[in-house]
mmCIF file of C-alpha atoms and ligand atoms in Angstrom:
data_model
loop_
_atom_site.group_PDB
_atom_site.id
_atom_site.type_symbol
_atom_site.label_atom_id
_atom_site.label_comp_id
_atom_site.label_asym_id
_atom_site.label_seq_id
_atom_site.Cartn_x
_atom_site.Cartn_y
_atom_site.Cartn_z
ATOM 1 C CA MET A 1 102.041 98.668 87.236
ATOM 2 C CA ILE A 2 101.992 101.153 90.284
ATOM 3 C CA ILE A 3 99.377 103.549 89.874
ATOM 4 C CA THR A 4 100.082 107.147 91.576
ATOM 5 C CA VAL A 5 97.446 109.512 91.877
ATOM 6 C CA THR A 6 98.688 113.152 91.988
ATOM 7 C CA LEU A 7 95.835 116.165 92.701
ATOM 8 C CA ASN A 8 97.472 118.922 92.554
ATOM 9 C CA THR A 9 101.161 118.454 90.637
ATOM 10 C CA ALA A 10 103.793 120.539 90.899
ATOM 11 C CA LEU A 11 106.443 122.169 88.556
ATOM 12 C CA ASP A 12 108.957 122.213 91.975
ATOM 13 C CA LYS A 13 111.721 125.005 91.662
ATOM 14 C CA THR A 14 115.060 123.543 94.396
ATOM 15 C CA PHE A 15 117.187 126.454 94.929
ATOM 16 C CA THR A 16 120.842 125.711 96.810
ATOM 17 C CA ILE A 17 122.022 129.109 98.333
ATOM 18 C CA PRO A 18 124.311 129.786 100.895
ATOM 19 C CA ASN A 19 123.767 132.137 103.792
ATOM 20 C CA PHE A 20 120.141 132.770 102.449
ATOM 21 C CA SER A 21 118.512 135.819 103.798
ATOM 22 C CA LEU A 22 115.621 138.703 103.990
ATOM 23 C CA ASP A 23 115.446 141.303 101.861
ATOM 24 C CA ARG A 24 118.280 141.023 99.246
ATOM 25 C CA VAL A 25 119.032 139.180 95.843
ATOM 26 C CA HIS A 26 120.634 135.512 96.117
ATOM 27 C CA ARG A 27 121.870 133.874 92.839
ATOM 28 C CA PRO A 28 121.927 130.470 93.357
ATOM 29 C CA THR A 29 124.458 128.082 93.361
ATOM 30 C CA GLU A 30 122.842 125.008 92.424
ATOM 31 C CA TRP A 31 119.181 124.453 91.078
ATOM 32 C CA LYS A 32 117.028 121.784 89.671
ATOM 33 C CA ILE A 33 113.153 122.289 88.195
ATOM 34 C CA VAL A 34 111.267 119.277 87.899
ATOM 35 C CA PRO A 35 107.835 117.865 87.651
ATOM 36 C CA GLY A 36 106.664 117.074 91.383
ATOM 37 C CA GLY A 37 103.457 116.686 94.047
ATOM 38 C CA LYS A 38 103.492 113.471 95.860
ATOM 39 C CA GLY A 39 102.569 110.672 93.730
ATOM 40 C CA ILE A 40 105.188 111.895 90.341
ATOM 41 C CA ASN A 41 107.888 111.393 94.050
ATOM 42 C CA VAL A 42 106.862 108.020 94.762
ATOM 43 C CA SER A 43 106.280 107.211 90.460
ATOM 44 C CA ARG A 44 109.946 108.036 90.948
ATOM 45 C CA VAL A 45 111.330 105.995 92.850
ATOM 46 C CA LEU A 46 109.461 103.004 92.048
ATOM 47 C CA ARG A 47 110.894 103.209 88.121
ATOM 48 C CA GLU A 48 114.538 103.586 89.866
ATOM 49 C CA LEU A 49 113.780 100.488 91.351
ATOM 50 C CA GLY A 50 112.753 98.502 88.028
ATOM 51 C CA LEU A 51 109.110 98.804 88.778
ATOM 52 C CA GLN A 52 105.999 99.583 86.164
ATOM 53 C CA THR A 53 104.006 102.785 87.291
ATOM 54 C CA LEU A 54 101.982 105.219 85.596
ATOM 55 C CA ALA A 55 101.807 108.767 86.939
ATOM 56 C CA MET A 56 98.227 110.063 87.232
ATOM 57 C CA GLY A 57 96.664 113.710 88.124
ATOM 58 C CA PHE A 58 96.208 117.074 86.341
ATOM 59 C CA ALA A 59 98.097 118.852 84.992
ATOM 60 C CA GLY A 60 97.178 122.994 83.039
ATOM 61 C CA GLY A 61 98.355 125.933 81.741
ATOM 62 C CA TYR A 62 102.026 127.209 80.718
ATOM 63 C CA THR A 63 103.421 124.800 84.239
ATOM 64 C CA GLY A 64 101.161 121.708 83.677
ATOM 65 C CA GLY A 65 103.012 122.004 80.008
ATOM 66 C CA MET A 66 105.862 122.139 81.694
ATOM 67 C CA ILE A 67 105.123 119.289 84.208
ATOM 68 C CA ARG A 68 104.258 117.382 81.264
ATOM 69 C CA ARG A 69 107.454 117.638 78.948
ATOM 70 C CA GLY A 70 109.656 117.310 81.896
ATOM 71 C CA LEU A 71 108.198 114.046 82.564
ATOM 72 C CA GLU A 72 108.622 113.625 79.644
ATOM 73 C CA GLN A 73 112.166 114.102 79.067
ATOM 74 C CA GLU A 74 112.160 111.472 82.305
ATOM 75 C CA GLY A 75 110.562 108.679 80.756
ATOM 76 C CA LEU A 76 107.980 108.554 83.484
ATOM 77 C CA ALA A 77 104.244 106.833 82.080
ATOM 78 C CA SER A 78 102.025 109.649 82.900
ATOM 79 C CA HIS A 79 98.070 110.493 82.509
ATOM 80 C CA LEU A 80 97.595 114.216 82.983
ATOM 81 C CA VAL A 81 93.968 115.445 82.956
ATOM 82 C CA PRO A 82 94.298 118.578 81.463
ATOM 83 C CA THR A 83 92.893 121.931 83.846
ATOM 84 C CA ALA A 84 91.650 124.976 82.615
ATOM 85 C CA GLU A 85 93.384 126.045 85.529
ATOM 86 C CA ASP A 86 97.197 126.355 85.482
ATOM 87 C CA SER A 87 99.441 124.205 87.859
ATOM 88 C CA ARG A 88 101.104 125.217 90.876
ATOM 89 C CA GLU A 89 104.773 126.171 91.242
ATOM 90 C CA CYS A 90 106.595 124.922 94.548
ATOM 91 C CA ILE A 91 109.744 127.007 95.761
ATOM 92 C CA THR A 92 112.939 125.343 97.932
ATOM 93 C CA VAL A 93 115.270 127.322 99.072
ATOM 94 C CA ILE A 94 118.142 125.141 100.489
ATOM 95 C CA ASP A 95 120.706 127.063 102.556
ATOM 96 C CA PRO A 96 123.390 124.414 103.024
ATOM 97 C CA GLU A 97 125.576 127.137 105.434
ATOM 98 C CA ALA A 98 122.388 127.387 107.750
ATOM 99 C CA GLY A 99 121.012 124.029 107.604
ATOM 100 C CA THR A 100 117.696 125.487 106.321
ATOM 101 C CA GLN A 101 115.198 124.531 103.387
ATOM 102 C CA THR A 102 112.777 127.447 103.367
ATOM 103 C CA GLU A 103 109.088 126.230 101.210
ATOM 104 C CA ILE A 104 106.955 128.851 98.632
ATOM 105 C CA ASN A 105 103.502 126.178 98.280
ATOM 106 C CA GLU A 106 101.500 128.236 95.664
ATOM 107 C CA ASN A 107 97.748 126.433 96.571
ATOM 108 C CA GLY A 108 96.909 125.325 92.931
ATOM 109 C CA PRO A 109 94.078 125.489 90.467
ATOM 110 C CA ARG A 110 90.835 125.099 91.325
ATOM 111 C CA ILE A 111 89.054 121.984 89.482
ATOM 112 C CA SER A 112 86.348 121.735 87.762
ATOM 113 C CA ALA A 113 83.524 118.551 87.819
ATOM 114 C CA GLY A 114 84.393 117.798 84.545
ATOM 115 C CA GLU A 115 88.079 117.944 84.891
ATOM 116 C CA LEU A 116 87.801 115.559 88.003
ATOM 117 C CA SER A 117 85.267 113.464 86.071
ATOM 118 C CA ALA A 118 87.452 112.959 82.906
ATOM 119 C CA LEU A 119 89.994 111.510 85.699
ATOM 120 C CA ASP A 120 87.653 109.514 87.635
ATOM 121 C CA ASP A 121 86.982 107.799 84.283
ATOM 122 C CA ALA A 122 90.786 107.761 83.525
ATOM 123 C CA LEU A 123 91.401 106.131 86.210
ATOM 124 C CA ARG A 124 88.691 103.354 86.918
ATOM 125 C CA ALA A 125 89.635 101.893 83.377
ATOM 126 C CA ARG A 126 93.243 101.630 84.713
ATOM 127 C CA LEU A 127 92.343 100.092 88.277
ATOM 128 C CA PRO A 128 92.141 96.817 86.593
ATOM 129 C CA GLU A 129 95.539 96.397 85.270
ATOM 130 C CA ALA A 130 97.160 98.103 88.167
ATOM 131 C CA GLU A 131 98.612 95.875 91.221
ATOM 132 C CA ALA A 132 98.546 99.162 93.716
ATOM 133 C CA LEU A 133 97.431 102.616 93.971
ATOM 134 C CA VAL A 134 98.878 105.152 96.162
ATOM 135 C CA LEU A 135 96.960 107.999 96.904
ATOM 136 C CA SER A 136 99.541 111.082 98.219
ATOM 137 C CA GLY A 137 98.782 114.746 99.146
ATOM 138 C CA SER A 138 96.398 116.572 99.432
ATOM 139 C CA ILE A 139 92.857 117.624 98.088
ATOM 140 C CA PRO A 140 93.060 120.451 95.610
ATOM 141 C CA PRO A 141 89.846 123.146 95.412
ATOM 142 C CA GLY A 142 87.283 121.732 93.963
ATOM 143 C CA VAL A 143 87.397 118.190 95.101
ATOM 144 C CA PRO A 144 84.971 116.441 97.478
ATOM 145 C CA PRO A 145 87.186 115.308 100.429
ATOM 146 C CA ASP A 146 85.986 111.964 99.791
ATOM 147 C CA ILE A 147 87.207 110.986 97.042
ATOM 148 C CA TYR A 148 90.481 108.901 97.995
ATOM 149 C CA ALA A 149 87.829 107.272 99.960
ATOM 150 C CA ARG A 150 86.101 107.035 96.130
ATOM 151 C CA TRP A 151 88.781 105.478 94.847
ATOM 152 C CA ILE A 152 90.157 102.765 97.656
ATOM 153 C CA SER A 153 86.937 101.443 97.367
ATOM 154 C CA ALA A 154 86.983 100.920 93.559
ATOM 155 C CA ALA A 155 90.547 100.063 93.883
ATOM 156 C CA LYS A 156 89.544 97.014 96.652
ATOM 157 C CA GLN A 157 87.258 95.893 94.586
ATOM 158 C CA GLU A 158 88.978 94.934 91.781
ATOM 159 C CA GLY A 159 91.648 93.625 94.468
ATOM 160 C CA VAL A 160 93.919 96.220 93.873
ATOM 161 C CA PHE A 161 96.425 97.056 97.132
ATOM 162 C CA THR A 162 95.558 100.710 98.819
ATOM 163 C CA VAL A 163 98.135 103.157 99.766
ATOM 164 C CA LEU A 164 96.631 106.477 101.773
ATOM 165 C CA ASP A 165 99.498 109.321 101.714
ATOM 166 C CA SER A 166 97.574 112.577 102.605
ATOM 167 C CA SER A 167 97.187 114.861 105.260
ATOM 168 C CA GLY A 168 93.995 116.857 107.550
ATOM 169 C CA PRO A 169 90.248 116.477 106.229
ATOM 170 C CA ALA A 170 91.639 113.988 103.298
ATOM 171 C CA LEU A 171 93.183 111.373 105.394
ATOM 172 C CA ALA A 172 90.434 111.141 107.904
ATOM 173 C CA GLU A 173 88.142 110.779 105.337
ATOM 174 C CA GLY A 174 90.540 108.457 103.583
ATOM 175 C CA VAL A 175 91.170 105.851 106.229
ATOM 176 C CA ARG A 176 87.587 105.700 106.832
ATOM 177 C CA ALA A 177 87.450 103.330 103.308
ATOM 178 C CA LYS A 178 89.885 100.937 105.044
ATOM 179 C CA PRO A 179 93.103 101.307 102.581
ATOM 180 C CA ASP A 180 95.360 98.124 103.019
ATOM 181 C CA VAL A 181 98.348 100.610 103.878
ATOM 182 C CA VAL A 182 98.034 104.578 105.648
ATOM 183 C CA LYS A 183 101.788 106.414 105.982
ATOM 184 C CA PRO A 184 101.259 109.455 107.814
ATOM 185 C CA ASN A 185 104.489 111.444 109.480
ATOM 186 C CA ARG A 186 104.292 112.459 113.061
ATOM 187 C CA ARG A 187 103.029 115.744 112.460
ATOM 188 C CA GLU A 188 100.002 114.027 110.011
ATOM 189 C CA PHE A 189 99.389 110.573 113.035
ATOM 190 C CA ALA A 190 98.792 113.574 115.920
ATOM 191 C CA GLU A 191 96.233 115.435 113.562
ATOM 192 C CA LEU A 192 94.474 111.593 112.707
ATOM 193 C CA THR A 193 94.746 110.121 116.304
ATOM 194 C CA GLY A 194 94.364 113.571 118.181
ATOM 195 C CA GLU A 195 97.246 112.287 120.208
ATOM 196 C CA ASP A 196 100.967 114.145 119.920
ATOM 197 C CA LEU A 197 102.854 111.224 121.391
ATOM 198 C CA LEU A 198 106.784 110.871 121.538
ATOM 199 C CA THR A 199 108.391 108.373 121.471
ATOM 200 C CA ALA A 200 108.684 105.563 118.128
ATOM 201 C CA ASP A 201 106.266 102.712 121.217
ATOM 202 C CA GLU A 202 104.021 104.927 121.923
ATOM 203 C CA ILE A 203 103.092 105.541 118.578
ATOM 204 C CA ALA A 204 103.601 101.488 117.631
ATOM 205 C CA ALA A 205 100.761 100.838 120.665
ATOM 206 C CA ARG A 206 98.292 103.746 119.097
ATOM 207 C CA SER A 207 99.389 102.309 115.594
ATOM 208 C CA LEU A 208 97.568 99.028 116.605
ATOM 209 C CA ALA A 209 94.368 100.119 117.762
ATOM 210 C CA LEU A 210 93.775 102.321 114.348
ATOM 211 C CA VAL A 211 94.771 98.330 112.948
ATOM 212 C CA ASP A 212 91.841 97.486 115.244
ATOM 213 C CA THR A 213 89.780 99.670 113.432
ATOM 214 C CA GLY A 214 90.121 97.604 110.243
ATOM 215 C CA ILE A 215 93.236 99.020 108.560
ATOM 216 C CA PRO A 216 95.373 96.396 108.297
ATOM 217 C CA CYS A 217 98.610 98.391 108.379
ATOM 218 C CA VAL A 218 99.898 101.147 109.180
ATOM 219 C CA LEU A 219 102.992 103.017 108.603
ATOM 220 C CA VAL A 220 104.603 106.376 110.582
ATOM 221 C CA SER A 221 107.388 107.330 109.396
ATOM 222 C CA LEU A 222 109.479 109.517 111.700
ATOM 223 C CA GLY A 223 111.745 111.028 110.247
ATOM 224 C CA ARG A 224 115.591 111.189 110.726
ATOM 225 C CA ALA A 225 114.679 109.114 114.424
ATOM 226 C CA GLY A 226 112.985 105.911 111.717
ATOM 227 C CA ALA A 227 109.618 104.747 111.439
ATOM 228 C CA VAL A 228 106.897 102.244 112.591
ATOM 229 C CA ALA A 229 105.452 99.566 110.490
ATOM 230 C CA VAL A 230 102.493 97.945 112.915
ATOM 231 C CA THR A 231 99.850 95.104 111.810
ATOM 232 C CA ARG A 232 97.930 92.856 114.388
ATOM 233 C CA ASN A 233 99.989 90.437 113.742
ATOM 234 C CA GLU A 234 103.697 91.807 113.796
ATOM 235 C CA GLN A 235 104.840 95.243 115.050
ATOM 236 C CA TRP A 236 108.454 96.798 114.350
ATOM 237 C CA VAL A 237 110.149 99.755 115.437
ATOM 238 C CA SER A 238 113.604 100.745 112.461
ATOM 239 C CA ARG A 239 116.253 103.185 113.080
ATOM 240 C CA SER A 240 117.432 105.429 110.075
ATOM 241 C CA PRO A 241 120.762 105.437 109.644
ATOM 242 C CA GLU A 242 123.284 108.593 109.919
ATOM 243 C CA ILE A 243 123.187 109.912 106.497
ATOM 244 C CA PRO A 244 125.363 113.259 105.134
ATOM 245 C CA PHE A 245 121.878 115.388 105.389
ATOM 246 C CA VAL A 246 120.702 117.211 101.827
ATOM 247 C CA SER A 247 116.847 117.468 101.984
ATOM 248 C CA ALA A 248 114.327 115.225 102.937
ATOM 249 C CA VAL A 249 111.924 117.042 100.497
ATOM 250 C CA GLY A 250 110.264 113.423 99.187
ATOM 251 C CA SER A 251 111.317 111.157 101.793
ATOM 252 C CA GLY A 252 107.803 110.285 103.099
ATOM 253 C CA ASP A 253 107.371 109.077 98.944
ATOM 254 C CA ALA A 254 110.419 107.273 99.195
ATOM 255 C CA PHE A 255 109.460 105.436 102.111
ATOM 256 C CA VAL A 256 106.067 104.575 100.096
ATOM 257 C CA ALA A 257 107.447 103.331 97.001
ATOM 258 C CA GLY A 258 110.826 101.416 99.203
ATOM 259 C CA PHE A 259 107.107 99.713 100.869
ATOM 260 C CA LEU A 260 106.174 98.806 97.879
ATOM 261 C CA PHE A 261 109.045 97.427 96.073
ATOM 262 C CA ALA A 262 109.107 95.162 99.032
ATOM 263 C CA ARG A 263 105.935 93.957 98.699
ATOM 264 C CA HIS A 264 106.296 92.973 95.310
ATOM 265 C CA HIS A 265 109.310 91.205 95.690
ATOM 266 C CA GLY A 266 107.339 89.366 98.675
ATOM 267 C CA GLU A 267 109.392 91.036 101.063
ATOM 268 C CA ASP A 268 107.612 90.317 104.917
ATOM 269 C CA LEU A 269 106.923 93.521 107.187
ATOM 270 C CA GLU A 270 109.797 93.808 108.848
ATOM 271 C CA GLY A 271 111.847 93.547 105.563
ATOM 272 C CA SER A 272 109.648 95.973 104.225
ATOM 273 C CA LEU A 273 109.894 98.561 106.877
ATOM 274 C CA ARG A 274 113.971 98.252 106.124
ATOM 275 C CA LEU A 275 113.906 99.356 102.415
ATOM 276 C CA ALA A 276 110.737 101.930 102.963
ATOM 277 C CA THR A 277 113.143 103.213 105.456
ATOM 278 C CA ALA A 278 116.627 102.809 103.593
ATOM 279 C CA ALA A 279 115.044 104.361 100.775
ATOM 280 C CA GLY A 280 113.511 107.751 102.817
ATOM 281 C CA SER A 281 117.193 108.100 104.413
ATOM 282 C CA ALA A 282 118.200 107.812 100.693
ATOM 283 C CA ASN A 283 116.139 110.636 99.832
ATOM 284 C CA ALA A 284 116.673 112.340 102.478
ATOM 285 C CA MET A 285 120.877 112.659 100.859
ATOM 286 C CA THR A 286 119.890 113.433 97.436
ATOM 287 C CA PHE A 287 119.350 116.900 96.281
ATOM 288 C CA GLY A 288 115.396 116.690 94.533
ATOM 289 C CA ALA A 289 112.633 114.514 95.457
ATOM 290 C CA GLY A 290 112.918 110.993 94.763
ATOM 291 C CA PHE A 291 116.154 111.057 92.593
ATOM 292 C CA CYS A 292 117.628 108.841 95.175
ATOM 293 C CA SER A 293 119.714 105.247 93.646
ATOM 294 C CA ARG A 294 118.395 102.203 93.431
ATOM 295 C CA GLU A 295 122.392 101.487 94.566
ATOM 296 C CA CYS A 296 121.862 104.014 97.796
ATOM 297 C CA ILE A 297 118.848 102.649 98.596
ATOM 298 C CA LEU A 298 119.710 98.965 98.667
ATOM 299 C CA SER A 299 122.669 99.654 100.662
ATOM 300 C CA LEU A 300 121.035 101.572 103.064
ATOM 301 C CA ALA A 301 119.083 99.073 103.497
ATOM 302 C CA ALA A 302 121.853 96.664 104.678
ATOM 303 C CA GLN A 303 122.336 99.678 107.733
ATOM 304 C CA VAL A 304 118.481 100.058 108.876
ATOM 305 C CA GLU A 305 118.289 98.642 112.783
ATOM 306 C CA THR A 306 115.112 96.971 113.706
ATOM 307 C CA ARG A 307 113.064 96.039 116.596
ATOM 308 C CA ARG A 308 110.357 94.153 117.160
ATOM 309 C CA LEU A 309 107.609 94.746 119.635
ATOM 310 C CA ASP A 310 104.905 92.456 120.809
ATOM 311 C CA LEU A 311 102.296 94.440 121.410
ATOM 312 C CA GLU A 312 98.998 92.824 122.239
ATOM 313 C CA SER A 313 95.943 93.973 120.143
ATOM 314 C CA LYS A 314 92.473 94.508 121.684
ATOM 315 C CA ASP A 315 90.495 93.366 119.738
HETATM 316 N N1 LIG B 1 117.614 113.712 108.689
HETATM 317 C C1 LIG B 1 117.496 111.931 107.572
HETATM 318 N N2 LIG B 1 117.967 111.443 108.240
HETATM 319 C C2 LIG B 1 118.027 110.132 107.563
HETATM 320 N N3 LIG B 1 116.731 109.057 107.303
HETATM 321 C C3 LIG B 1 116.062 110.139 106.970
HETATM 322 C C4 LIG B 1 115.985 111.751 107.618
HETATM 323 N N4 LIG B 1 114.670 112.534 106.903
HETATM 324 C C5 LIG B 1 113.773 111.544 106.884
HETATM 325 N N5 LIG B 1 114.509 110.114 106.969
HETATM 326 C C6 LIG B 1 113.835 109.137 106.428
HETATM 327 O O1 LIG B 1 112.679 109.021 104.976
HETATM 328 C C7 LIG B 1 111.391 108.289 106.029
HETATM 329 C C8 LIG B 1 110.591 109.542 105.668
HETATM 330 O O2 LIG B 1 110.416 110.272 106.241
HETATM 331 P P1 LIG B 1 109.384 111.612 107.003
HETATM 332 O O3 LIG B 1 109.010 111.180 108.505
HETATM 333 O O4 LIG B 1 110.257 112.932 107.392
HETATM 334 O O5 LIG B 1 108.441 111.816 105.745
HETATM 335 P P2 LIG B 1 107.635 113.122 105.322
HETATM 336 O O6 LIG B 1 107.655 114.154 106.311
HETATM 337 O O7 LIG B 1 106.371 112.220 105.342
HETATM 338 O O8 LIG B 1 107.835 113.471 104.018
HETATM 339 P P3 LIG B 1 107.269 113.701 102.743
HETATM 340 O O9 LIG B 1 105.946 114.013 102.602
HETATM 341 O O10 LIG B 1 108.449 115.666 102.441
HETATM 342 O O11 LIG B 1 107.508 113.709 101.912
HETATM 343 C C9 LIG B 1 111.854 108.542 107.505
HETATM 344 O O12 LIG B 1 111.318 107.482 107.702
HETATM 345 C C10 LIG B 1 113.227 108.225 107.328
HETATM 346 O O13 LIG B 1 113.452 106.795 107.038
HETATM 347 MG MG1 LIG B 2 104.479 112.527 103.627
#
């Protein structure tokens, strides 16, 4: 079973509004209201790929109730600790005419010490059954920035494979605990390393320096360009297939799920990067975060181009 953690779950509302503009009343032509947040998106894709998963985190108030009900309707297993304050709502407006995507994301509830300790207990109790632990997204107010580092250490003690996909201080603090995999996108990678590099090859070389600090595998997703996968022994660059683009919200989450699916089935680094890239791209051609089909992911995987680099570790 793969545990995902979402500290800031959301009720995600996505509206399609052709010719969206300010200062006007709009009626969406299409809409979707679903439980969201990065870990939940990862769980959704894992489940679609046939893996057992448990989505853990917080949910509170009216929106928290909607999130719980939505997860039940989807049949996604979850353990969400109740919070006194309401979970957040995130609104995305997709304008297919202009090709734009506008997001309004609430901040989310403040987490009390008691709520955090209830989740901490629940997570530690489930860790021994887990094959992997995925820590995704930002850390809400009230939760210390080293929480991911603590959970990574706890998971490592249980022999559980750890994936960190976060940003800002949560990412910077989390990498100190040396997760098995870290998955920043281009912007997060620049934040983490302090270097805004342009080409995939430059990013792969910088990733190897990160590997040398003790993180076994660095995956950097580069949006429509593809991604890089770097370990001490092997470095690969992938190119995403051309797709009919709809929305990339959750593509990084699908990418993580694709990678874990490949790993579960014993794929090597190239095969795992290929499946991860395909899952990200499958998500980008689908409305809503994490609703891509297994069939679409597997057929795109055959179209992903990969290239091996020959970098030398400085360690
Ligand atoms: N326009 C696109 N066309 C094809 N593939 C895409 C596109 N956008 C994203 N992808 C795929 O999805 C993967 C992850 O995308 P990206 O780097 O945008 O993740 P992210 O910024 O972490 O996303 P999020 O955090 O919103 O889930 C990419 O490596 C690529 O394979
Ligand atoms: Mg991301």
